[in-house]
Short mmCIF file of C-alpha atoms in Angstrom, two decimals:
data_model
loop_
_atom_site.label_atom_id
_atom_site.label_comp_id
_atom_site.label_asym_id
_atom_site.label_seq_id
_atom_site.Cartn_x
_atom_site.Cartn_y
_atom_site.Cartn_z
CA UNK F 1 0.02 -0.02 -0.08
CA UNK F 2 2.84 2.14 1.49
CA UNK F 3 5.01 1.50 -2.10
CA UNK F 4 1.81 2.21 -4.45
CA UNK F 5 1.07 4.98 -2.28
CA UNK F 6 4.50 6.95 -3.45
CA UNK F 7 4.58 5.42 -6.30
CA UNK F 8 1.04 7.30 -7.12
CA UNK F 9 2.97 10.23 -5.70
CA UNK F 10 5.54 10.40 -7.80
CA UNK F 11 3.76 9.78 -10.95
CA UNK F 12 1.59 12.67 -10.34
CA UNK F 13 4.19 14.87 -9.26
CA UNK F 14 5.73 13.07 -12.82
CA UNK F 15 2.30 14.00 -15.00
CA UNK F 16 2.61 17.74 -13.35
CA UNK F 17 5.28 18.74 -14.11
CA UNK F 18 5.04 17.24 -18.18
CA UNK F 19 1.09 19.34 -17.58
CA UNK F 20 2.69 22.32 -16.90
CA UNK F 21 5.40 22.77 -19.03
CA UNK F 22 3.94 21.60 -22.12
CA UNK F 23 -0.57 21.77 -21.14
CA UNK F 24 -0.75 24.92 -19.43
CA UNK F 25 0.98 27.26 -22.11
CA UNK F 26 -2.44 26.92 -23.85
CA UNK F 27 -4.26 28.12 -21.23
CA UNK F 28 -2.00 30.84 -19.69
CA UNK F 29 -3.01 34.31 -18.87
CA UNK F 30 -0.02 36.97 -19.27
CA UNK F 31 2.31 34.35 -19.34
CA UNK F 32 1.44 32.50 -15.64
CA UNK F 33 0.25 29.48 -15.36
CA UNK F 34 -1.40 27.46 -12.84
CA UNK F 35 0.91 25.38 -10.59
CA UNK F 36 0.27 22.04 -11.18
CA UNK F 37 3.06 20.77 -8.85
CA UNK F 38 2.19 22.88 -6.30
CA UNK F 39 -1.30 22.05 -5.95
CA UNK F 40 0.04 17.81 -5.86
CA UNK F 41 2.41 18.55 -3.34
CA UNK F 42 -0.75 20.45 -1.56
CA UNK F 43 -2.73 17.57 -2.29
CA UNK F 44 -0.29 15.51 -0.38
CA UNK F 45 0.51 17.10 2.31
CA UNK F 46 -3.24 17.57 2.93
CA UNK F 47 -3.65 13.73 3.31
CA UNK F 48 -0.16 12.66 4.68
CA UNK F 49 0.68 15.36 6.80
CA UNK F 50 3.20 17.57 7.33
CA UNK F 51 6.11 15.42 7.38
CA UNK F 52 5.37 13.62 3.88
CA UNK F 53 4.51 17.25 2.84
CA UNK F 54 7.53 18.56 3.26
CA UNK F 55 9.85 15.41 2.05
CA UNK F 56 7.06 15.14 -1.08
CA UNK F 57 7.11 19.24 -1.57
CA UNK F 58 11.60 18.74 -1.46
CA UNK F 59 11.34 15.95 -3.93
CA UNK F 60 8.66 17.46 -6.39
CA UNK F 61 10.46 21.20 -6.44
CA UNK F 62 13.49 19.54 -7.18
CA UNK F 63 11.83 18.37 -10.22
CA UNK F 64 10.78 21.71 -11.11
CA UNK F 65 13.67 22.49 -10.87
CA UNK F 66 15.48 20.63 -13.29
CA UNK F 67 13.00 20.14 -15.85
CA UNK F 68 14.00 21.41 -19.15
CA UNK F 69 12.41 24.64 -19.34
CA UNK F 70 13.55 25.35 -15.91
CA UNK F 71 16.63 27.54 -16.14
CA UNK F 72 16.34 29.18 -12.25
CA UNK F 73 18.91 28.61 -9.67
CA UNK F 74 18.18 24.91 -8.95
CA UNK F 75 16.62 24.64 -4.85
CA UNK F 76 14.21 27.15 -5.68
CA UNK F 77 11.08 25.87 -6.17
CA UNK F 78 12.69 22.81 -3.79
CA UNK F 79 12.76 25.26 -0.88
CA UNK F 80 9.24 26.75 -1.66
CA UNK F 81 7.51 23.45 -2.42
CA UNK F 82 9.08 22.33 1.05
CA UNK F 83 7.30 25.50 3.27
CA UNK F 84 4.23 24.74 1.00
CA UNK F 85 4.25 20.92 1.84
CA UNK F 86 4.59 21.90 5.84
CA UNK F 87 1.61 24.70 5.40
CA UNK F 88 -0.51 22.49 3.61
CA UNK F 89 0.19 19.67 5.67
CA UNK F 90 -0.57 21.41 9.32
CA UNK F 91 -3.99 21.78 9.00
CA UNK F 92 -5.81 19.54 10.73
CA UNK F 93 -6.78 16.34 9.05
CA UNK F 94 -8.92 15.14 11.64
CA UNK F 95 -11.89 15.55 9.12
CA UNK F 96 -12.50 15.20 5.40
CA UNK F 97 -11.11 18.44 4.39
CA UNK F 98 -14.01 20.37 2.84
CA UNK F 99 -13.98 22.08 -0.40
CA UNK F 100 -13.84 25.62 1.23
CA UNK F 101 -10.69 24.10 3.58
CA UNK F 102 -9.25 22.89 0.24
CA UNK F 103 -10.08 25.80 -1.65
CA UNK F 104 -8.59 28.07 1.30
CA UNK F 105 -5.34 26.08 1.71
CA UNK F 106 -4.70 26.17 -2.02
CA UNK F 107 -4.33 29.35 -2.52
CA UNK F 108 -2.33 29.62 1.13
CA UNK F 109 -0.48 27.13 -0.74
CA UNK F 110 -0.17 29.29 -3.63
CA UNK F 111 0.59 33.02 -1.62
CA UNK F 112 3.35 31.16 0.39
CA UNK F 113 5.12 28.92 -2.46
CA UNK F 114 5.11 31.74 -5.28
CA UNK F 115 6.64 34.17 -2.22
CA UNK F 116 8.92 31.99 -1.15
CA UNK F 117 10.28 31.35 -4.48
CA UNK F 118 10.41 34.74 -5.56
CA UNK F 119 12.23 35.89 -1.88
CA UNK F 120 14.74 33.17 -2.62
CA UNK F 121 15.31 34.84 -6.52
CA UNK F 122 15.50 38.20 -5.05
CA UNK F 123 18.08 36.83 -2.16
CA UNK F 124 20.12 34.49 -4.61
CA UNK F 125 19.41 38.10 -7.00
CA UNK F 126 18.78 34.92 -10.02
CA UNK F 127 16.90 37.69 -12.23
CA UNK F 128 16.39 41.26 -12.40
CA UNK F 129 12.84 41.27 -11.56
CA UNK F 130 11.01 44.14 -10.13
CA UNK F 131 8.71 44.18 -6.55
CA UNK F 132 6.02 44.93 -8.99
CA UNK F 133 6.08 42.05 -11.46
CA UNK F 134 6.84 39.67 -8.71
CA UNK F 135 3.64 40.72 -6.66
CA UNK F 136 1.38 40.43 -10.06
CA UNK F 137 2.88 37.53 -10.95
CA UNK F 138 1.74 35.78 -7.38
CA UNK F 139 -1.40 37.66 -7.21
CA UNK F 140 -2.26 36.50 -10.52
CA UNK F 141 -0.96 33.13 -10.17
CA UNK F 142 -2.75 32.66 -6.90
CA UNK F 143 -5.77 33.26 -8.55
CA UNK F 144 -5.41 30.69 -11.18
CA UNK F 145 -4.30 28.12 -8.41
CA UNK F 146 -7.78 28.70 -6.36
CA UNK F 147 -9.31 28.25 -10.36
CA UNK F 148 -7.53 25.22 -10.89
CA UNK F 149 -7.84 23.98 -7.20
CA UNK F 150 -10.96 22.19 -7.70
CA UNK F 151 -10.62 20.33 -11.05
CA UNK F 152 -6.64 18.70 -9.45
CA UNK F 153 -6.88 18.90 -6.15
CA UNK F 154 -10.36 17.03 -5.30
CA UNK F 155 -9.30 14.13 -7.80
CA UNK F 156 -6.18 13.87 -6.40
CA UNK F 157 -7.59 14.13 -2.63
CA UNK F 158 -9.95 11.24 -3.28
CA UNK F 159 -6.96 9.11 -5.24
CA UNK F 160 -4.83 9.47 -2.27
CA UNK F 161 -7.02 8.83 0.49
CA UNK F 162 -8.09 5.95 -1.25
CA UNK F 163 -4.88 4.07 0.07
CA UNK F 164 -5.94 5.41 3.47
CA UNK F 165 -8.92 3.12 4.62
CA UNK F 166 -9.58 5.36 7.83
CA UNK F 167 -9.88 8.36 5.95
CA UNK F 168 -11.41 7.31 3.08
CA UNK F 169 -13.54 9.16 0.41
CA UNK F 170 -17.30 8.20 -0.28
CA UNK X 1 -18.80 12.39 -1.23
CA UNK X 2 -19.52 11.88 2.14
CA UNK X 3 -17.17 10.66 4.90
CA UNK X 4 -18.21 6.79 5.70
CA UNK X 5 -16.06 6.52 8.74
CA UNK X 6 -16.12 10.09 9.86
CA UNK X 7 -13.59 10.60 12.58
CA UNK X 8 -14.06 11.24 16.22
CA UNK X 9 -13.02 14.58 17.14
CA UNK X 10 -9.48 14.86 18.56
CA UNK X 11 -9.21 14.97 22.49
CA UNK X 12 -7.20 12.95 25.07
CA UNK X 13 -9.40 9.85 25.11
CA UNK X 14 -9.47 9.01 21.21
CA UNK X 15 -6.54 6.93 20.23
CA UNK X 16 -6.35 9.21 16.94
CA UNK X 17 -6.63 7.56 13.29
CA UNK X 18 -5.08 4.42 14.11
CA UNK X 19 -7.33 3.14 16.64
CA UNK X 20 -10.40 1.03 15.59
CA UNK X 21 -12.67 2.85 14.24
CA UNK X 22 -16.22 0.97 12.75
CA UNK X 23 -19.25 1.35 11.40
CA UNK X 24 -20.44 1.45 14.37
CA UNK X 25 -18.83 4.86 14.81
CA UNK X 26 -21.79 6.17 13.09
CA UNK X 27 -23.74 7.19 16.37
CA UNK X 28 -24.14 10.96 16.54
CA UNK X 29 -21.95 12.88 18.74
CA UNK X 30 -23.78 14.16 22.17
CA UNK X 31 -24.94 17.39 22.07
CA UNK X 32 -25.34 17.49 18.51
CA UNK X 33 -28.19 19.54 17.42
CA UNK X 34 -30.40 19.96 13.93
CA UNK X 35 -27.70 21.58 12.04
CA UNK X 36 -25.58 18.71 11.94
CA UNK X 37 -26.31 15.66 8.67
CA UNK X 38 -26.85 12.28 8.65
CA UNK X 39 -23.16 11.68 8.47
CA UNK X 40 -22.33 13.41 11.50
CA UNK X 41 -21.32 16.33 10.25
CA UNK X 42 -21.93 19.77 10.17
CA UNK X 43 -24.24 21.75 7.67
CA UNK X 44 -24.52 24.92 6.46
CA UNK X 45 -22.85 27.91 8.06
CA UNK X 46 -22.20 25.52 10.88
CA UNK X 47 -19.49 24.05 8.68
CA UNK X 48 -18.22 27.00 7.59
CA UNK X 49 -17.95 27.74 11.04
CA UNK X 50 -16.04 25.15 11.87
CA UNK X 51 -13.49 25.37 9.56
CA UNK X 52 -10.37 23.38 10.36
CA UNK X 53 -7.83 25.97 9.64
CA UNK X 54 -6.21 25.74 13.41
CA UNK X 55 -3.38 23.59 13.87
CA UNK X 56 -4.18 20.81 15.75
CA UNK X 57 -1.90 17.79 17.02
CA UNK X 58 -3.83 14.76 17.58
CA UNK X 59 -1.74 13.45 20.74
CA UNK X 60 -1.33 10.15 18.95
CA UNK X 61 -0.33 10.97 16.08
CA UNK X 62 2.31 14.06 17.26
CA UNK X 63 4.77 11.01 16.38
CA UNK X 64 3.60 10.48 12.66
CA UNK X 65 3.06 13.57 11.90
CA UNK X 66 5.46 16.90 12.97
CA UNK X 67 8.25 16.45 10.60
CA UNK X 68 11.57 15.74 12.82
CA UNK X 69 13.53 19.31 12.71
CA UNK X 70 16.43 17.00 11.84
CA UNK X 71 14.62 16.53 8.21
CA UNK X 72 13.54 19.71 7.41
CA UNK X 73 17.08 21.27 8.34
CA UNK X 74 18.86 19.00 6.34
CA UNK X 75 16.36 19.59 3.69
CA UNK X 76 16.87 23.21 3.64
CA UNK X 77 20.29 22.69 3.91
CA UNK X 78 20.31 20.69 1.34
CA UNK X 79 17.85 23.12 -1.16
CA UNK X 80 20.41 25.87 -0.07
CA UNK X 81 23.26 24.23 -0.95
CA UNK X 82 22.07 23.38 -4.40
CA UNK X 83 21.41 27.34 -4.89
CA UNK X 84 24.74 28.41 -3.87
CA UNK X 85 26.26 25.34 -5.68
CA UNK X 86 24.28 26.09 -9.03
CA UNK X 87 25.33 30.12 -8.27
CA UNK X 88 28.77 30.08 -7.57
CA UNK X 89 29.11 26.89 -10.14
CA UNK X 90 27.58 29.48 -13.04
CA UNK X 91 27.25 27.26 -16.14
CA UNK X 92 29.68 24.50 -14.61
CA UNK X 93 27.57 23.92 -12.16
CA UNK X 94 27.79 20.32 -10.73
CA UNK X 95 23.80 20.78 -10.79
CA UNK X 96 24.02 20.57 -14.46
CA UNK X 97 24.35 17.12 -15.17
CA UNK X 98 21.33 16.88 -12.69
CA UNK X 99 19.54 18.81 -15.03
CA UNK X 100 20.44 16.96 -18.03
CA UNK X 101 19.27 13.84 -16.76
CA UNK X 102 15.92 15.40 -16.18
CA UNK X 103 15.75 16.85 -18.72
CA UNK X 104 16.62 13.37 -21.24
CA UNK X 105 13.85 12.31 -19.17
CA UNK X 106 11.60 14.84 -18.79
CA UNK X 107 11.94 16.36 -22.30
CA UNK X 108 10.13 13.62 -24.34
CA UNK X 109 7.77 13.40 -21.89
CA UNK X 110 7.47 17.43 -22.64
CA UNK X 111 7.65 16.66 -26.36
CA UNK X 112 4.91 13.90 -26.29
CA UNK X 113 1.80 16.31 -23.84
CA UNK X 114 2.59 18.67 -26.20
CA UNK X 115 1.91 16.72 -29.00
CA UNK X 116 -1.65 15.28 -28.12
CA UNK X 117 -1.98 18.54 -26.54
CA UNK X 118 -1.84 20.63 -29.37
CA UNK X 119 -4.33 19.33 -31.53
CA UNK X 120 -6.82 19.74 -28.18
CA UNK X 121 -5.91 22.78 -27.72
CA UNK X 122 -6.53 23.73 -31.26
CA UNK X 123 -9.99 23.04 -31.34
CA UNK X 124 -11.89 25.62 -29.79
CA UNK X 125 -10.03 27.72 -32.14
CA UNK X 126 -11.36 25.21 -35.59
CA UNK X 127 -14.76 25.48 -33.86
CA UNK X 128 -14.43 29.38 -33.89
CA UNK X 129 -13.25 29.13 -37.75
CA UNK X 130 -16.38 27.05 -38.01
CA UNK X 131 -18.45 29.55 -36.96
CA UNK X 132 -17.17 32.67 -38.16
CA UNK X 133 -16.88 31.00 -42.30
CA UNK X 134 -20.39 32.04 -43.15
CA UNK X 135 -19.48 35.34 -41.87
CA UNK X 136 -15.57 35.36 -43.94
CA UNK X 137 -17.84 33.86 -47.16
CA UNK X 138 -20.40 36.43 -47.02
CA UNK X 139 -17.59 38.86 -46.66
CA UNK X 140 -15.22 38.10 -49.32
CA UNK X 141 -18.52 37.62 -51.84
CA UNK X 142 -19.51 40.81 -51.38
CA UNK X 143 -16.18 42.57 -51.70
CA UNK X 144 -15.74 40.01 -54.50
CA UNK X 145 -18.84 41.61 -56.25
CA UNK X 146 -17.67 44.93 -55.24
CA UNK X 147 -14.80 44.56 -57.53
CA UNK X 148 -15.82 42.92 -60.43
CA UNK X 149 -18.70 45.46 -60.54
CA UNK X 150 -15.89 47.98 -60.14
CA UNK X 151 -13.91 46.11 -62.90
CA UNK X 152 -16.93 46.36 -65.17
CA UNK X 153 -17.77 49.75 -64.84
CA UNK X 154 -13.61 50.76 -65.20
CA UNK X 155 -14.21 51.35 -68.58
CA UNK X 156 -17.34 53.45 -68.35
CA UNK X 157 -15.51 55.83 -65.49
CA UNK X 158 -12.74 56.07 -67.95
CA UNK X 159 -14.63 57.10 -70.95
CA UNK X 160 -17.01 59.52 -68.61
CA UNK X 161 -13.55 61.17 -67.13
CA UNK X 162 -12.40 61.61 -70.48
CA UNK X 163 -15.68 62.94 -72.21
CA UNK X 164 -15.76 65.38 -68.51
CA UNK X 165 -11.78 66.38 -69.70
CA UNK X 166 -13.10 67.35 -72.80
CA UNK X 167 -15.63 69.16 -71.45
CA UNK X 168 -13.00 71.39 -69.26
CA UNK X 169 -11.02 71.76 -72.19
CA UNK X 170 -13.80 72.94 -74.61
CA UNK X 171 -14.87 75.51 -71.51
CA UNK X 172 -11.72 76.64 -71.86
CA UNK X 173 -11.62 77.14 -75.46
CA UNK X 174 -14.79 78.66 -75.72
CA UNK X 175 -14.49 80.27 -72.80
CA UNK X 176 -17.80 79.93 -71.70
CA UNK X 177 -19.57 78.11 -68.31
CA UNK X 178 -21.17 74.66 -69.50
CA UNK X 179 -23.82 72.72 -67.40
CA UNK X 180 -22.74 69.66 -67.72
CA UNK X 181 -25.25 66.82 -68.78
CA UNK X 182 -25.90 63.31 -69.75
CA UNK X 183 -27.93 61.98 -72.74
CA UNK X 184 -30.74 59.92 -71.34
CA UNK X 185 -32.58 59.37 -74.61
CA UNK X 186 -32.95 59.41 -77.77
CA UNK X 187 -35.68 60.47 -79.89
CA UNK X 188 -37.24 57.88 -82.28
CA UNK X 189 -36.33 57.90 -85.97
CA UNK X 190 -40.18 57.32 -86.30
CA UNK X 191 -40.84 61.39 -85.76
CA UNK X 192 -38.45 62.25 -88.02
CA UNK X 193 -36.82 64.95 -85.65
CA UNK X 194 -33.10 64.21 -84.26
CA UNK X 195 -33.56 65.18 -80.39
CA UNK X 196 -32.18 64.20 -77.25
CA UNK X 197 -33.21 64.30 -73.82
CA UNK X 198 -30.80 65.34 -71.44
CA UNK X 199 -30.29 65.46 -67.74
CA UNK X 200 -30.27 68.44 -66.83
CA UNK X 201 -33.32 70.99 -66.57
CA UNK X 202 -34.09 74.45 -65.17
CA UNK X 203 -32.84 73.17 -61.85
CA UNK X 204 -29.14 73.02 -63.17
CA UNK X 205 -29.86 76.51 -64.77
CA UNK X 206 -30.53 75.10 -68.20
CA UNK X 207 -33.14 77.55 -70.46
CA UNK X 208 -34.29 77.39 -73.99
CA UNK X 209 -32.33 77.84 -76.50
CA UNK X 210 -29.40 77.71 -75.26
CA UNK X 211 -26.29 76.03 -76.79
CA UNK X 212 -25.66 72.59 -76.07
CA UNK X 213 -21.92 71.21 -77.07
CA UNK X 214 -19.37 68.23 -76.60
CA UNK X 215 -15.90 68.16 -76.45
CA UNK X 216 -15.54 67.86 -80.33
CA UNK X 217 -17.96 70.22 -81.77
CA UNK X 218 -21.15 71.68 -81.66
CA UNK X 219 -24.35 69.01 -80.65
CA UNK X 220 -27.10 71.39 -81.10
CA UNK X 221 -29.90 73.70 -79.07
CA UNK X 222 -32.36 73.78 -76.24
CA UNK X 223 -35.73 73.71 -77.55
CA UNK X 224 -38.25 72.50 -74.19
CA UNK X 225 -36.74 71.69 -70.63
CA UNK X 226 -38.40 70.60 -67.56
CA UNK X 227 -36.78 71.04 -64.06
CA UNK X 228 -34.51 68.08 -64.24
CA UNK X 229 -34.51 67.50 -68.17
CA UNK X 230 -34.30 68.99 -71.93
CA UNK X 231 -34.62 68.05 -74.71
CA UNK X 232 -31.52 68.97 -77.59
CA UNK X 233 -32.51 69.62 -81.05
CA UNK X 234 -29.40 68.59 -82.88
CA UNK X 235 -27.77 69.88 -85.47
CA UNK X 236 -28.56 67.19 -88.14
CA UNK X 237 -32.24 67.91 -87.48
CA UNK X 238 -33.50 68.75 -90.76
CA UNK X 239 -35.15 71.73 -88.64
CA UNK X 240 -32.40 73.03 -87.74
CA UNK X 241 -30.26 76.14 -88.66
CA UNK X 242 -27.16 77.97 -87.60
CA UNK X 243 -25.58 80.46 -88.60
CA UNK X 244 -21.65 79.22 -89.56
CA UNK X 245 -18.52 80.57 -91.09
CA UNK X 246 -16.35 79.44 -92.73
CA UNK X 247 -13.06 79.18 -91.40
CA UNK X 248 -10.65 80.13 -93.47
CA UNK X 249 -12.13 82.63 -94.84
CA UNK X 250 -14.55 84.06 -92.10
CA UNK X 251 -17.43 83.81 -95.14
CA UNK X 252 -20.76 83.44 -93.88
CA UNK X 253 -23.58 81.23 -93.99
CA UNK X 254 -26.40 79.17 -93.07
CA UNK X 255 -26.06 75.57 -92.16
CA UNK X 256 -28.77 73.17 -92.27
CA UNK X 257 -29.43 69.72 -90.87
CA UNK X 258 -29.65 67.10 -93.20
CA UNK X 259 -32.04 65.52 -91.42
CA UNK X 260 -30.81 61.64 -92.68
CA UNK X 261 -31.29 59.62 -89.84
CA UNK X 262 -28.59 57.27 -91.82
CA UNK X 263 -25.09 57.47 -90.73
CA UNK X 264 -22.63 59.28 -91.27
CA UNK X 265 -24.74 62.26 -90.41
CA UNK X 266 -24.41 65.40 -92.70
CA UNK X 267 -24.72 69.14 -92.77
CA UNK X 268 -25.73 71.43 -95.88
CA UNK X 269 -24.24 74.68 -96.07
CA UNK X 270 -25.27 77.77 -97.73
CA UNK X 271 -22.99 80.70 -98.32
CA UNK X 272 -24.62 83.81 -98.62
CA UNK X 273 -21.85 84.85 -101.09
CA UNK X 274 -21.94 82.93 -103.86
CA UNK X 275 -18.33 83.88 -105.25
CA UNK X 276 -16.38 82.16 -102.51
CA UNK X 277 -15.50 78.74 -102.86
CA UNK X 278 -14.92 77.04 -99.62
CA UNK X 279 -12.12 74.80 -100.03
CA UNK X 280 -12.41 71.23 -98.72
CA UNK X 281 -11.03 70.31 -95.07
CA UNK X 282 -12.04 73.96 -93.87
CA UNK X 283 -13.15 73.82 -90.49
CA UNK X 284 -16.93 75.74 -90.23
CA UNK X 285 -17.64 77.17 -86.52
CA UNK X 286 -20.34 78.53 -84.99
CA UNK X 287 -21.40 82.44 -86.51
CA UNK X 288 -23.30 83.78 -83.46
CA UNK X 289 -23.72 86.80 -81.83
CA UNK X 290 -22.14 86.41 -78.59
CA UNK X 291 -24.31 84.85 -75.78
CA UNK X 292 -27.41 86.30 -76.99
CA UNK X 293 -27.91 84.07 -80.00
CA UNK X 294 -29.31 80.37 -79.75
CA UNK X 295 -25.76 79.61 -80.91
CA UNK X 296 -22.77 81.21 -79.29
CA UNK X 297 -19.86 82.02 -81.46
CA UNK X 298 -17.22 80.49 -82.44
CA UNK X 299 -17.90 76.45 -81.55
CA UNK X 300 -16.52 74.08 -84.05
CA UNK X 301 -18.95 72.50 -86.23
CA UNK X 302 -17.01 70.10 -88.97
CA UNK X 303 -15.37 70.18 -92.11
CA UNK X 304 -16.08 70.73 -95.50
CA UNK X 305 -15.96 67.56 -97.11
CA UNK X 306 -17.72 68.20 -100.43
CA UNK X 307 -18.76 71.22 -102.92
CA UNK X 308 -21.17 71.48 -105.39
CA UNK X 309 -23.15 73.80 -107.54
CA UNK X 310 -26.02 73.65 -109.14
CA UNK X 311 -26.77 76.32 -112.13
CA UNK X 312 -30.51 76.94 -110.72
CA UNK X 313 -28.92 78.03 -107.84
CA UNK X 314 -27.51 81.36 -106.79
CA UNK X 315 -25.76 79.49 -104.10
CA UNK X 316 -22.97 77.11 -103.78
CA UNK X 317 -23.11 74.50 -101.34
CA UNK X 318 -20.80 72.55 -99.62
CA UNK X 319 -22.00 69.43 -97.43
CA UNK X 320 -19.83 69.26 -93.92
CA UNK X 321 -19.08 66.65 -91.53
CA UNK X 322 -19.93 67.35 -87.87
CA UNK X 323 -16.83 66.63 -85.43
CA UNK X 324 -19.81 65.36 -82.98
CA UNK X 325 -20.38 61.84 -83.53
CA UNK X 326 -24.07 61.76 -83.15
CA UNK X 327 -24.82 58.39 -82.62
CA UNK X 328 -22.82 57.99 -79.61
CA UNK X 329 -23.32 61.13 -77.33
CA UNK X 330 -22.64 60.80 -73.94
CA UNK X 331 -21.90 63.71 -72.21
CA UNK X 332 -22.82 67.53 -73.31
CA UNK X 333 -22.29 70.49 -71.90
CA UNK X 334 -24.78 73.42 -71.77
CA UNK X 335 -23.24 76.92 -72.37
CA UNK X 336 -24.92 79.22 -69.30
CA UNK X 337 -24.42 82.69 -68.38
CA UNK X 338 -21.40 83.00 -66.07
CA UNK X 339 -23.29 83.69 -63.20
CA UNK X 340 -26.19 80.88 -63.54
CA UNK X 341 -27.38 79.30 -60.41
CA UNK X 342 -26.77 75.37 -60.80
CA UNK X 343 -27.44 72.81 -58.35
CA UNK X 344 -24.26 71.29 -60.07
CA UNK X 345 -21.13 71.81 -60.53
CA UNK X 346 -20.11 74.25 -63.69
CA UNK X 347 -17.16 73.60 -65.80
CA UNK X 348 -16.42 77.16 -66.39
CA UNK X 349 -12.72 78.38 -68.34
CA UNK X 350 -10.79 78.01 -64.74
CA UNK X 351 -12.29 74.18 -64.01
CA UNK X 352 -15.11 72.95 -61.98
CA UNK X 353 -16.76 75.34 -59.35
CA UNK X 354 -19.72 75.17 -57.74
#
């Protein structure tokens, strides 16, 4: 069960990395695309807690850092999604997450992830971007993530919780 | 999607998610009211109030849930080290090989995904094109019709432009003001008169007995007007008599229409002085008396083509071939006084004026 769950999560991360690069440019608005990898991390952290969330976030972020279109410093997304995994995993899990909870979590995760990523870039002076651009990208990314969240997060949550007999969606 | 096995609320007396939870747990919790749903979960606003946004650690789960500080620190340090290495290494950073490996794996996948996605993503555009094809076709057809129409009327427009140019030249040559008009009707041959109708009348300043000229020469005179049209008696009509002057000798005579309905039209010139013999090829122009008479002076009529005299007649006769082709009259000008009020542009010696 554990291995299957890990494999499914890894596959979801891989699909998210590929889709984010290949599919979403068709849907982008002002160049900002929904962060599917972040949503996968949120789904994993919501179902498994901050412990797994941190590791999942780090690995998924590393994949996002190294996948072809990326040209920034490796590790930025890893650290950012690590924080996201921690935050999303800290949401109380003793009840089935409702849709508002999922959406709010996605929004917070999107804001935190994008902000950490941007802050790391500012600290490391990776790309020379202005604060206004960063804020605009974070805001638009947040909106797009929340819009896509119901389509991506809910199926993922159902899929991942199906491995947990105690916390199963019916 | 209802929760099949609602977890008990966190508290010291619960064993955490690992505890034995079975279908028997469906019994509602004590103290719940009618706002709680069938599955024991709050509905509506009550549920919103219970948004579990706060971090709550179940004691039994503490070990499982809380990430060890060492793990977080290790991951953070790894990430920071990666960034630092990548930053310091530049193009030859140690991350590049990993980047290459991941690229080798993910790159082809992205290519495949793109190949799959691109046609699907293009579907909306395709449908959009389908729905707008009709509009495009209608627009193109209208444009095509307009262009064809323009192409077909192009020679006509050119001819008319040439005629107006000719009228301009004539007006400048004669130093007169012209009301441009088009011949819209020819009198029937059965009436045995050679008249045409032009599309300018009193509203354009045309009055009876005005001279009508074409770029090539004299056409005739106005014999009747309505508000918007005028009837012009052509000089070739049998009833038409024009005072004429032979160009080379200034000799005067009277031109009468041959009245022949067959082409080519001809005019007969009776000279007053019988001793003068006009030469063939002499140009005959109107005699006239300023702008007062039916015919203004100096308008070319035609050339002398034949001369003959009969012993019975006291005058010599000449046959004049008119400059104007009366079978192809189109644009003509009516000579009007300079201060004429007209509803259309006048062609004057100085050009077109309104």
